Amino acid sequence: MELPYRDRALSELLSCLTTIILLFGSILALAETGGDEIDRLALLEFKDRLADPSGVLSSWNDTIHFCEWYGVTCGRRHRRVTVLDLHSKNLSGAIPSHIGNLSFLRELHLQNNSLISEISPQFGRLYRLQKLFLNNNSFSGQIPSNLSYCSNLLVLNLGWNALEGNLPTELGSLSKLQGLVLQCNGLTGNIPPSFGNLSSLQVFTTLLNNLSGTIPETLGQLRNLYTLILGVNKFVGTIPISIFNISTMAMLDVAENQLEGGLPSDLGFTLPNLEGIGLSDNHFTGPIPESISNASNLGEIEIVLNNFSGNVPSFSKMRGLYWFNIGQNSLGSGQSSDLDFLCSLTNSTNLDTLGIDSNIFRGPIPDCIGNLSITLSLFASSYNHISGTLPSGIGNLINLESLTMWGNNISGNIPSQIGNLNKLQILDLSQNDFSGQIPESIGNLRMLTKLSLYSNSLRGSIPSSLGNCQNLLLLDLSSNNLSGYIHPNIMSLSSLSIYLDLSQNSLTGPLPGEIGNLKNLGELRLYGNKLSQQIPSSIGSCITLEILYLEDNFFEGPLPSTMSSMRGLQLLNVSNNRLSGQIPEFLGSLNLTNLSLTYNDFEGPLPTGGVFGSAISTSVVGNKKLCGGLPDFQLPTCDYKESKQTGLSGTAKILISTVSALVGVACILSLLYFFWCRYNKKASASSFFEDGLLHVSYQSLLKATSGFSSSNLLGVGSFGSVYKGLLDQTQSIIAIKILDLTHHGASKSFIAECEALRRIRHRNLVKAILGLLGSSLKQRISYWLINQAPLE
């Protein structure tokens, strides 16, 4: 029986559909089988193009299905690659264009490797891609504009690469994009206004690029924006007011740009969910809005290096505040209550950092600082106009690691309670008016690496307890009124490496020999004290010392020879001391660029090597016994004649000088004897003689020798000089000996000569005539009167 036409037609249609379905299923099966092979080949190509020193891709072979390879995840139904995760596997090389064949890929994690070259345009074929992490690699070139084809992208992270060029306007079409991270590249140009179309965007960061221009007003359309970080670029102009109306905003950071303008007065109401605000290093002006206290979730306020001014509002509602830095502005009103806002921070129980330095705050530090959270690790209030005393409550902040208050007008004693801060690493109270003694309790700060108290009015001795601070890298107590000896404990701080400065105090006594422990020290400044005795030889152990300033003290003796080991020394100043001896030759072999030896008692030849080759780099003024050196030093020529002729030792030279002097005296006595005999025969008694003595004034002798002229000099002995002269009284030739009493033994020599003449007996010699004429501080004169023909 035949079926009705309608039923027969329906049966044929069903049969046809069945055939089509079977055929389509076969095609799908073939497609899936082919797609399976496409993924496998793409992965193998990927492996071949990469270096894999850690061997993480060793499982990528034919022994197992590629869906079981390391880092590969496939879909359960179609067995195609959906996730490829190889982050932080030390891979290097370039990603092949075959990556575009993984058409089912939804997530690609390749961050934290060493991948190079440009980002392949083939990424644009991955229509199903939702997450692309290529950050922390070395990709270069431009961001491919066809990434905009990946319309399902939720996260695009290209940060920490070497990308350059402009931001593609086409990326503004990624309406599903929630995170766009472009930080730390070399991107240039403007932010395209089209980015205001990224309606799902929650995180947008371009930190550390070279982007410029103004921040587009269209970013205010991103009503879901949670984090906006545009810091460290070259943006100019103002922050669009529309951005301050994004109520979802939790983090706003535009630091280190060239932005200007002020903050809206209702900021705390329009951004009530704000958790962090970073405006540092711009040109913002005006006050900190009082409404900011309404943003009670604020944990971080960083607005340093701007021109904010006026009073600082209360922050009492911000219990979660942990970072508060308003330094380097013009905040303050010049009133004694300028710092009262600090008391509002006592409610911030997690406060870690408090910076108010480099403003114009006046008045005292309120006692309430002792009630700040004990979690506080940094308190910076330097370079203001703060007065009053440092509250003893500072000792309550037991977790402080850095306390800097330099450049204020704080007076009074340094509270002993400061010794409670046993975690303190940096303490800088310099350039204030602190008085009294440095508290012994400072020795409790055993973690200190930097202690600076210079330019105060501190007195007394340096506490020996500082020797407990075995981690000190820098110690500066200069420009105070400290006195007493330098305790050896201070010079035993072998940790000191940056510098030690005790200059411009009234320290006395010797430089401790323990200075040799400062083997890592770079600079030592002890000038302007009253230190004495010799520079200890142990200083030669300071082999890393580059700068040594010892001027304006009372050091004496020679420079120690051990200083020849100080090969790192570049600047040496020992001027205005009492140093003596010869300038050591080894100074010329050091790496000195500047040397000052002025106003000491150095003697002998000036070296010519090294730093002594320049009168600009070296100064020796005020050493009157120096000679030689290069002509620029204008020193007298050294007399080397005797040493060159004889080549004898010092003892031999003294012996020869003594013998020569004796021979000279003998010759003079012989001449006296000869001429006296002749005179005895011819001369008659003169009215100028009395009791056998001729009375002659010093003026007569001065005239007789033409003022002791060198033309009348007969000879020079060990203890004086002998001159000839014509005496007006008798028109007689005389010989006059001048004794230099600054030479040891001159007086004894004179007495001995007189005694010898007194005892001479000869038939032709009448009574020797002797006279002692005049005296001065340095010389006495003896003479023998000879009435004979001229001596020559």
JSON list of N, CA and C in Angstrom, two decimals, residues 168-234:
[
{"chain": "A", "resi": 168, "resn": "PRO", "atom": "N", "xyz": [48.11, 51.27, 20.33]},
{"chain": "A", "resi": 168, "resn": "PRO", "atom": "CA", "xyz": [47.15, 51.13, 19.22]},
{"chain": "A", "resi": 168, "resn": "PRO", "atom": "C", "xyz": [45.76, 51.61, 19.62]},
{"chain": "A", "resi": 169, "resn": "THR", "atom": "N", "xyz": [45.21, 52.50, 18.82]},
{"chain": "A", "resi": 169, "resn": "THR", "atom": "CA", "xyz": [43.86, 52.99, 19.08]},
{"chain": "A", "resi": 169, "resn": "THR", "atom": "C", "xyz": [42.85, 51.85, 19.04]},
{"chain": "A", "resi": 170, "resn": "GLU", "atom": "N", "xyz": [43.15, 50.82, 18.22]},
{"chain": "A", "resi": 170, "resn": "GLU", "atom": "CA", "xyz": [42.22, 49.71, 18.02]},
{"chain": "A", "resi": 170, "resn": "GLU", "atom": "C", "xyz": [41.93, 48.93, 19.31]},
{"chain": "A", "resi": 171, "resn": "LEU", "atom": "N", "xyz": [42.84, 49.00, 20.28]},
{"chain": "A", "resi": 171, "resn": "LEU", "atom": "CA", "xyz": [42.61, 48.26, 21.53]},
{"chain": "A", "resi": 171, "resn": "LEU", "atom": "C", "xyz": [41.39, 48.77, 22.28]},
{"chain": "A", "resi": 172, "resn": "GLY", "atom": "N", "xyz": [40.95, 49.95, 21.94]},
{"chain": "A", "resi": 172, "resn": "GLY", "atom": "CA", "xyz": [39.76, 50.50, 22.58]},
{"chain": "A", "resi": 172, "resn": "GLY", "atom": "C", "xyz": [38.50, 49.72, 22.30]},
{"chain": "A", "resi": 173, "resn": "SER", "atom": "N", "xyz": [38.54, 48.76, 21.36]},
{"chain": "A", "resi": 173, "resn": "SER", "atom": "CA", "xyz": [37.36, 47.96, 21.02]},
{"chain": "A", "resi": 173, "resn": "SER", "atom": "C", "xyz": [37.20, 46.74, 21.92]},
{"chain": "A", "resi": 174, "resn": "LEU", "atom": "N", "xyz": [38.17, 46.49, 22.79]},
{"chain": "A", "resi": 174, "resn": "LEU", "atom": "CA", "xyz": [38.11, 45.28, 23.63]},
{"chain": "A", "resi": 174, "resn": "LEU", "atom": "C", "xyz": [37.19, 45.54, 24.82]},
{"chain": "A", "resi": 175, "resn": "SER", "atom": "N", "xyz": [35.91, 45.46, 24.55]},
{"chain": "A", "resi": 175, "resn": "SER", "atom": "CA", "xyz": [34.91, 45.86, 25.55]},
{"chain": "A", "resi": 175, "resn": "SER", "atom": "C", "xyz": [34.85, 44.93, 26.74]},
{"chain": "A", "resi": 176, "resn": "LYS", "atom": "N", "xyz": [35.39, 43.72, 26.60]},
{"chain": "A", "resi": 176, "resn": "LYS", "atom": "CA", "xyz": [35.38, 42.78, 27.73]},
{"chain": "A", "resi": 176, "resn": "LYS", "atom": "C", "xyz": [36.65, 42.88, 28.59]},
{"chain": "A", "resi": 177, "resn": "LEU", "atom": "N", "xyz": [37.60, 43.66, 28.16]},
{"chain": "A", "resi": 177, "resn": "LEU", "atom": "CA", "xyz": [38.90, 43.74, 28.84]},
{"chain": "A", "resi": 177, "resn": "LEU", "atom": "C", "xyz": [38.74, 44.30, 30.25]},
{"chain": "A", "resi": 178, "resn": "GLN", "atom": "N", "xyz": [39.27, 43.54, 31.22]},
{"chain": "A", "resi": 178, "resn": "GLN", "atom": "CA", "xyz": [39.20, 43.96, 32.62]},
{"chain": "A", "resi": 178, "resn": "GLN", "atom": "C", "xyz": [40.55, 44.47, 33.15]},
{"chain": "A", "resi": 179, "resn": "GLY", "atom": "N", "xyz": [41.65, 43.91, 32.61]},
{"chain": "A", "resi": 179, "resn": "GLY", "atom": "CA", "xyz": [42.98, 44.32, 33.05]},
{"chain": "A", "resi": 179, "resn": "GLY", "atom": "C", "xyz": [43.88, 44.61, 31.88]},
{"chain": "A", "resi": 180, "resn": "LEU", "atom": "N", "xyz": [44.43, 45.82, 31.82]},
{"chain": "A", "resi": 180, "resn": "LEU", "atom": "CA", "xyz": [45.37, 46.21, 30.78]},
{"chain": "A", "resi": 180, "resn": "LEU", "atom": "C", "xyz": [46.65, 46.71, 31.46]},
{"chain": "A", "resi": 181, "resn": "VAL", "atom": "N", "xyz": [47.69, 45.89, 31.40]},
{"chain": "A", "resi": 181, "resn": "VAL", "atom": "CA", "xyz": [48.94, 46.19, 32.11]},
{"chain": "A", "resi": 181, "resn": "VAL", "atom": "C", "xyz": [50.04, 46.40, 31.08]},
{"chain": "A", "resi": 182, "resn": "LEU", "atom": "N", "xyz": [50.52, 47.63, 31.00]},
{"chain": "A", "resi": 182, "resn": "LEU", "atom": "CA", "xyz": [51.53, 48.00, 30.01]},
{"chain": "A", "resi": 182, "resn": "LEU", "atom": "C", "xyz": [52.77, 48.60, 30.68]},
{"chain": "A", "resi": 183, "resn": "GLN", "atom": "N", "xyz": [52.92, 48.45, 31.96]},
{"chain": "A", "resi": 183, "resn": "GLN", "atom": "CA", "xyz": [53.98, 49.13, 32.70]},
{"chain": "A", "resi": 183, "resn": "GLN", "atom": "C", "xyz": [55.36, 48.65, 32.34]},
{"chain": "A", "resi": 184, "resn": "CYS", "atom": "N", "xyz": [56.32, 49.55, 32.54]},
{"chain": "A", "resi": 184, "resn": "CYS", "atom": "CA", "xyz": [57.75, 49.24, 32.39]},
{"chain": "A", "resi": 184, "resn": "CYS", "atom": "C", "xyz": [58.10, 48.79, 30.98]},
{"chain": "A", "resi": 185, "resn": "ASN", "atom": "N", "xyz": [57.85, 49.67, 30.03]},
{"chain": "A", "resi": 185, "resn": "ASN", "atom": "CA", "xyz": [58.26, 49.50, 28.65]},
{"chain": "A", "resi": 185, "resn": "ASN", "atom": "C", "xyz": [58.84, 50.82, 28.17]},
{"chain": "A", "resi": 186, "resn": "GLY", "atom": "N", "xyz": [58.89, 50.99, 26.84]},
{"chain": "A", "resi": 186, "resn": "GLY", "atom": "CA", "xyz": [59.36, 52.25, 26.27]},
{"chain": "A", "resi": 186, "resn": "GLY", "atom": "C", "xyz": [58.30, 52.89, 25.40]},
{"chain": "A", "resi": 187, "resn": "LEU", "atom": "N", "xyz": [57.06, 52.72, 25.78]},
{"chain": "A", "resi": 187, "resn": "LEU", "atom": "CA", "xyz": [55.95, 53.22, 24.98]},
{"chain": "A", "resi": 187, "resn": "LEU", "atom": "C", "xyz": [55.93, 54.74, 24.95]},
{"chain": "A", "resi": 188, "resn": "THR", "atom": "N", "xyz": [55.53, 55.29, 23.80]},
{"chain": "A", "resi": 188, "resn": "THR", "atom": "CA", "xyz": [55.51, 56.74, 23.63]},
{"chain": "A", "resi": 188, "resn": "THR", "atom": "C", "xyz": [54.14, 57.19, 23.12]},
{"chain": "A", "resi": 189, "resn": "GLY", "atom": "N", "xyz": [54.00, 58.50, 22.95]},
{"chain": "A", "resi": 189, "resn": "GLY", "atom": "CA", "xyz": [52.75, 59.04, 22.44]},
{"chain": "A", "resi": 189, "resn": "GLY", "atom": "C", "xyz": [51.71, 59.23, 23.53]},
{"chain": "A", "resi": 190, "resn": "ASN", "atom": "N", "xyz": [50.47, 59.43, 23.13]},
{"chain": "A", "resi": 190, "resn": "ASN", "atom": "CA", "xyz": [49.38, 59.70, 24.05]},
{"chain": "A", "resi": 190, "resn": "ASN", "atom": "C", "xyz": [48.60, 58.43, 24.38]},
{"chain": "A", "resi": 191, "resn": "ILE", "atom": "N", "xyz": [47.80, 58.52, 25.43]},
{"chain": "A", "resi": 191, "resn": "ILE", "atom": "CA", "xyz": [46.79, 57.49, 25.67]},
{"chain": "A", "resi": 191, "resn": "ILE", "atom": "C", "xyz": [45.62, 57.79, 24.74]},
{"chain": "A", "resi": 192, "resn": "PRO", "atom": "N", "xyz": [45.27, 56.86, 23.84]},
{"chain": "A", "resi": 192, "resn": "PRO", "atom": "CA", "xyz": [44.18, 57.15, 22.89]},
{"chain": "A", "resi": 192, "resn": "PRO", "atom": "C", "xyz": [42.87, 57.40, 23.62]},
{"chain": "A", "resi": 193, "resn": "PRO", "atom": "N", "xyz": [42.13, 58.41, 23.22]},
{"chain": "A", "resi": 193, "resn": "PRO", "atom": "CA", "xyz": [40.81, 58.64, 23.82]},
{"chain": "A", "resi": 193, "resn": "PRO", "atom": "C", "xyz": [39.89, 57.43, 23.72]},
{"chain": "A", "resi": 194, "resn": "SER", "atom": "N", "xyz": [40.15, 56.56, 22.70]},
{"chain": "A", "resi": 194, "resn": "SER", "atom": "CA", "xyz": [39.31, 55.37, 22.53]},
{"chain": "A", "resi": 194, "resn": "SER", "atom": "C", "xyz": [39.37, 54.43, 23.72]},
{"chain": "A", "resi": 195, "resn": "PHE", "atom": "N", "xyz": [40.40, 54.59, 24.56]},
{"chain": "A", "resi": 195, "resn": "PHE", "atom": "CA", "xyz": [40.49, 53.72, 25.73]},
{"chain": "A", "resi": 195, "resn": "PHE", "atom": "C", "xyz": [39.34, 53.98, 26.71]},
{"chain": "A", "resi": 196, "resn": "GLY", "atom": "N", "xyz": [38.66, 55.09, 26.52]},
{"chain": "A", "resi": 196, "resn": "GLY", "atom": "CA", "xyz": [37.49, 55.35, 27.33]},
{"chain": "A", "resi": 196, "resn": "GLY", "atom": "C", "xyz": [36.33, 54.42, 27.01]},
{"chain": "A", "resi": 197, "resn": "ASN", "atom": "N", "xyz": [36.47, 53.62, 25.92]},
{"chain": "A", "resi": 197, "resn": "ASN", "atom": "CA", "xyz": [35.44, 52.65, 25.55]},
{"chain": "A", "resi": 197, "resn": "ASN", "atom": "C", "xyz": [35.64, 51.30, 26.21]},
{"chain": "A", "resi": 198, "resn": "LEU", "atom": "N", "xyz": [36.72, 51.16, 26.96]},
{"chain": "A", "resi": 198, "resn": "LEU", "atom": "CA", "xyz": [36.98, 49.88, 27.62]},
{"chain": "A", "resi": 198, "resn": "LEU", "atom": "C", "xyz": [36.10, 49.80, 28.87]},
{"chain": "A", "resi": 199, "resn": "SER", "atom": "N", "xyz": [34.83, 49.62, 28.62]},
{"chain": "A", "resi": 199, "resn": "SER", "atom": "CA", "xyz": [33.82, 49.78, 29.67]},
{"chain": "A", "resi": 199, "resn": "SER", "atom": "C", "xyz": [33.93, 48.78, 30.81]},
{"chain": "A", "resi": 200, "resn": "SER", "atom": "N", "xyz": [34.61, 47.65, 30.58]},
{"chain": "A", "resi": 200, "resn": "SER", "atom": "CA", "xyz": [34.76, 46.64, 31.63]},
{"chain": "A", "resi": 200, "resn": "SER", "atom": "C", "xyz": [36.07, 46.78, 32.40]},
{"chain": "A", "resi": 201, "resn": "LEU", "atom": "N", "xyz": [36.88, 47.75, 32.01]},
{"chain": "A", "resi": 201, "resn": "LEU", "atom": "CA", "xyz": [38.24, 47.86, 32.55]},
{"chain": "A", "resi": 201, "resn": "LEU", "atom": "C", "xyz": [38.22, 48.16, 34.05]},
{"chain": "A", "resi": 202, "resn": "GLN", "atom": "N", "xyz": [38.99, 47.38, 34.78]},
{"chain": "A", "resi": 202, "resn": "GLN", "atom": "CA", "xyz": [39.12, 47.55, 36.23]},
{"chain": "A", "resi": 202, "resn": "GLN", "atom": "C", "xyz": [40.53, 47.99, 36.62]},
{"chain": "A", "resi": 203, "resn": "VAL", "atom": "N", "xyz": [41.53, 47.48, 35.90]},
{"chain": "A", "resi": 203, "resn": "VAL", "atom": "CA", "xyz": [42.93, 47.81, 36.19]},
{"chain": "A", "resi": 203, "resn": "VAL", "atom": "C", "xyz": [43.58, 48.33, 34.92]},
{"chain": "A", "resi": 204, "resn": "PHE", "atom": "N", "xyz": [44.18, 49.53, 35.02]},
{"chain": "A", "resi": 204, "resn": "PHE", "atom": "CA", "xyz": [44.89, 50.12, 33.89]},
{"chain": "A", "resi": 204, "resn": "PHE", "atom": "C", "xyz": [46.17, 50.75, 34.43]},
{"chain": "A", "resi": 205, "resn": "THR", "atom": "N", "xyz": [47.31, 50.22, 33.98]},
{"chain": "A", "resi": 205, "resn": "THR", "atom": "CA", "xyz": [48.59, 50.76, 34.44]},
{"chain": "A", "resi": 205, "resn": "THR", "atom": "C", "xyz": [49.55, 50.92, 33.27]},
{"chain": "A", "resi": 206, "resn": "THR", "atom": "N", "xyz": [50.13, 52.12, 33.19]},
{"chain": "A", "resi": 206, "resn": "THR", "atom": "CA", "xyz": [51.17, 52.42, 32.20]},
{"chain": "A", "resi": 206, "resn": "THR", "atom": "C", "xyz": [52.45, 52.88, 32.90]},
{"chain": "A", "resi": 207, "resn": "LEU", "atom": "N", "xyz": [52.62, 52.51, 34.13]},
{"chain": "A", "resi": 207, "resn": "LEU", "atom": "CA", "xyz": [53.77, 52.94, 34.94]},
{"chain": "A", "resi": 207, "resn": "LEU", "atom": "C", "xyz": [55.09, 52.72, 34.20]},
{"chain": "A", "resi": 208, "resn": "LEU", "atom": "N", "xyz": [55.98, 53.71, 34.33]},
{"chain": "A", "resi": 208, "resn": "LEU", "atom": "CA", "xyz": [57.34, 53.62, 33.79]},
{"chain": "A", "resi": 208, "resn": "LEU", "atom": "C", "xyz": [57.36, 53.40, 32.29]},
{"chain": "A", "resi": 209, "resn": "ASN", "atom": "N", "xyz": [56.87, 54.41, 31.57]},
{"chain": "A", "resi": 209, "resn": "ASN", "atom": "CA", "xyz": [56.99, 54.47, 30.12]},
{"chain": "A", "resi": 209, "resn": "ASN", "atom": "C", "xyz": [57.40, 55.89, 29.75]},
{"chain": "A", "resi": 210, "resn": "ASN", "atom": "N", "xyz": [57.25, 56.24, 28.49]},
{"chain": "A", "resi": 210, "resn": "ASN", "atom": "CA", "xyz": [57.54, 57.60, 28.03]},
{"chain": "A", "resi": 210, "resn": "ASN", "atom": "C", "xyz": [56.31, 58.24, 27.40]},
{"chain": "A", "resi": 211, "resn": "LEU", "atom": "N", "xyz": [55.16, 57.88, 27.93]},
{"chain": "A", "resi": 211, "resn": "LEU", "atom": "CA", "xyz": [53.92, 58.44, 27.41]},
{"chain": "A", "resi": 211, "resn": "LEU", "atom": "C", "xyz": [53.83, 59.91, 27.77]},
{"chain": "A", "resi": 212, "resn": "SER", "atom": "N", "xyz": [53.18, 60.67, 26.92]},
{"chain": "A", "resi": 212, "resn": "SER", "atom": "CA", "xyz": [53.15, 62.12, 27.10]},
{"chain": "A", "resi": 212, "resn": "SER", "atom": "C", "xyz": [51.76, 62.65, 26.79]},
{"chain": "A", "resi": 213, "resn": "GLY", "atom": "N", "xyz": [51.66, 63.98, 26.71]},
{"chain": "A", "resi": 213, "resn": "GLY", "atom": "CA", "xyz": [50.38, 64.60, 26.45]},
{"chain": "A", "resi": 213, "resn": "GLY", "atom": "C", "xyz": [49.54, 64.68, 27.71]},
{"chain": "A", "resi": 214, "resn": "THR", "atom": "N", "xyz": [48.26, 64.94, 27.54]},
{"chain": "A", "resi": 214, "resn": "THR", "atom": "CA", "xyz": [47.36, 65.04, 28.68]},
{"chain": "A", "resi": 214, "resn": "THR", "atom": "C", "xyz": [46.65, 63.72, 28.92]},
{"chain": "A", "resi": 215, "resn": "ILE", "atom": "N", "xyz": [46.18, 63.57, 30.14]},
{"chain": "A", "resi": 215, "resn": "ILE", "atom": "CA", "xyz": [45.38, 62.39, 30.47]},
{"chain": "A", "resi": 215, "resn": "ILE", "atom": "C", "xyz": [43.99, 62.60, 29.87]},
{"chain": "A", "resi": 216, "resn": "PRO", "atom": "N", "xyz": [43.52, 61.69, 29.00]},
{"chain": "A", "resi": 216, "resn": "PRO", "atom": "CA", "xyz": [42.25, 61.94, 28.31]},
{"chain": "A", "resi": 216, "resn": "PRO", "atom": "C", "xyz": [41.05, 61.98, 29.27]},
{"chain": "A", "resi": 217, "resn": "GLU", "atom": "N", "xyz": [40.18, 62.92, 29.02]},
{"chain": "A", "resi": 217, "resn": "GLU", "atom": "CA", "xyz": [38.96, 63.07, 29.80]},
{"chain": "A", "resi": 217, "resn": "GLU", "atom": "C", "xyz": [38.09, 61.82, 29.73]},
{"chain": "A", "resi": 218, "resn": "THR", "atom": "N", "xyz": [38.20, 61.09, 28.61]},
{"chain": "A", "resi": 218, "resn": "THR", "atom": "CA", "xyz": [37.35, 59.91, 28.40]},
{"chain": "A", "resi": 218, "resn": "THR", "atom": "C", "xyz": [37.59, 58.80, 29.41]},
{"chain": "A", "resi": 219, "resn": "LEU", "atom": "N", "xyz": [38.76, 58.83, 30.08]},
{"chain": "A", "resi": 219, "resn": "LEU", "atom": "CA", "xyz": [39.00, 57.80, 31.10]},
{"chain": "A", "resi": 219, "resn": "LEU", "atom": "C", "xyz": [37.98, 57.89, 32.23]},
{"chain": "A", "resi": 220, "resn": "GLY", "atom": "N", "xyz": [37.36, 59.04, 32.37]},
{"chain": "A", "resi": 220, "resn": "GLY", "atom": "CA", "xyz": [36.33, 59.19, 33.38]},
{"chain": "A", "resi": 220, "resn": "GLY", "atom": "C", "xyz": [35.09, 58.36, 33.09]},
{"chain": "A", "resi": 221, "resn": "GLN", "atom": "N", "xyz": [35.00, 57.78, 31.87]},
{"chain": "A", "resi": 221, "resn": "GLN", "atom": "CA", "xyz": [33.86, 56.93, 31.51]},
{"chain": "A", "resi": 221, "resn": "GLN", "atom": "C", "xyz": [34.01, 55.52, 32.05]},
{"chain": "A", "resi": 222, "resn": "LEU", "atom": "N", "xyz": [35.19, 55.20, 32.55]},
{"chain": "A", "resi": 222, "resn": "LEU", "atom": "CA", "xyz": [35.46, 53.83, 33.01]},
{"chain": "A", "resi": 222, "resn": "LEU", "atom": "C", "xyz": [34.89, 53.67, 34.42]},
{"chain": "A", "resi": 223, "resn": "ARG", "atom": "N", "xyz": [33.58, 53.44, 34.49]},
{"chain": "A", "resi": 223, "resn": "ARG", "atom": "CA", "xyz": [32.89, 53.45, 35.76]},
{"chain": "A", "resi": 223, "resn": "ARG", "atom": "C", "xyz": [33.21, 52.25, 36.63]},
{"chain": "A", "resi": 224, "resn": "ASN", "atom": "N", "xyz": [33.90, 51.24, 36.08]},
{"chain": "A", "resi": 224, "resn": "ASN", "atom": "CA", "xyz": [34.29, 50.06, 36.86]},
{"chain": "A", "resi": 224, "resn": "ASN", "atom": "C", "xyz": [35.77, 50.09, 37.27]},
{"chain": "A", "resi": 225, "resn": "LEU", "atom": "N", "xyz": [36.43, 51.21, 36.96]},
{"chain": "A", "resi": 225, "resn": "LEU", "atom": "CA", "xyz": [37.88, 51.29, 37.20]},
{"chain": "A", "resi": 225, "resn": "LEU", "atom": "C", "xyz": [38.18, 51.24, 38.70]},
{"chain": "A", "resi": 226, "resn": "TYR", "atom": "N", "xyz": [39.08, 50.33, 39.05]},
{"chain": "A", "resi": 226, "resn": "TYR", "atom": "CA", "xyz": [39.48, 50.13, 40.45]},
{"chain": "A", "resi": 226, "resn": "TYR", "atom": "C", "xyz": [40.89, 50.66, 40.68]},
{"chain": "A", "resi": 227, "resn": "THR", "atom": "N", "xyz": [41.78, 50.44, 39.71]},
{"chain": "A", "resi": 227, "resn": "THR", "atom": "CA", "xyz": [43.18, 50.87, 39.82]},
{"chain": "A", "resi": 227, "resn": "THR", "atom": "C", "xyz": [43.58, 51.63, 38.58]},
{"chain": "A", "resi": 228, "resn": "LEU", "atom": "N", "xyz": [44.09, 52.86, 38.77]},
{"chain": "A", "resi": 228, "resn": "LEU", "atom": "CA", "xyz": [44.61, 53.67, 37.68]},
{"chain": "A", "resi": 228, "resn": "LEU", "atom": "C", "xyz": [46.02, 54.12, 38.06]},
{"chain": "A", "resi": 229, "resn": "ILE", "atom": "N", "xyz": [47.00, 53.59, 37.36]},
{"chain": "A", "resi": 229, "resn": "ILE", "atom": "CA", "xyz": [48.41, 53.91, 37.66]},
{"chain": "A", "resi": 229, "resn": "ILE", "atom": "C", "xyz": [49.06, 54.42, 36.37]},
{"chain": "A", "resi": 230, "resn": "LEU", "atom": "N", "xyz": [49.34, 55.71, 36.36]},
{"chain": "A", "resi": 230, "resn": "LEU", "atom": "CA", "xyz": [49.93, 56.37, 35.20]},
{"chain": "A", "resi": 230, "resn": "LEU", "atom": "C", "xyz": [51.28, 57.00, 35.56]},
{"chain": "A", "resi": 231, "resn": "GLY", "atom": "N", "xyz": [51.88, 56.57, 36.66]},
{"chain": "A", "resi": 231, "resn": "GLY", "atom": "CA", "xyz": [53.09, 57.19, 37.17]},
{"chain": "A", "resi": 231, "resn": "GLY", "atom": "C", "xyz": [54.32, 56.99, 36.30]},
{"chain": "A", "resi": 232, "resn": "VAL", "atom": "N", "xyz": [55.30, 57.89, 36.51]},
{"chain": "A", "resi": 232, "resn": "VAL", "atom": "CA", "xyz": [56.61, 57.86, 35.86]},
{"chain": "A", "resi": 232, "resn": "VAL", "atom": "C", "xyz": [56.46, 57.87, 34.34]},
{"chain": "A", "resi": 233, "resn": "ASN", "atom": "N", "xyz": [55.81, 58.90, 33.85]},
{"chain": "A", "resi": 233, "resn": "ASN", "atom": "CA", "xyz": [55.70, 59.18, 32.42]},
{"chain": "A", "resi": 233, "resn": "ASN", "atom": "C", "xyz": [55.98, 60.66, 32.22]},
{"chain": "A", "resi": 234, "resn": "LYS", "atom": "N", "xyz": [55.41, 61.23, 31.18]},
{"chain": "A", "resi": 234, "resn": "LYS", "atom": "CA", "xyz": [55.64, 62.65, 30.89]},
{"chain": "A", "resi": 234, "resn": "LYS", "atom": "C", "xyz": [54.31, 63.38, 30.67]}
]
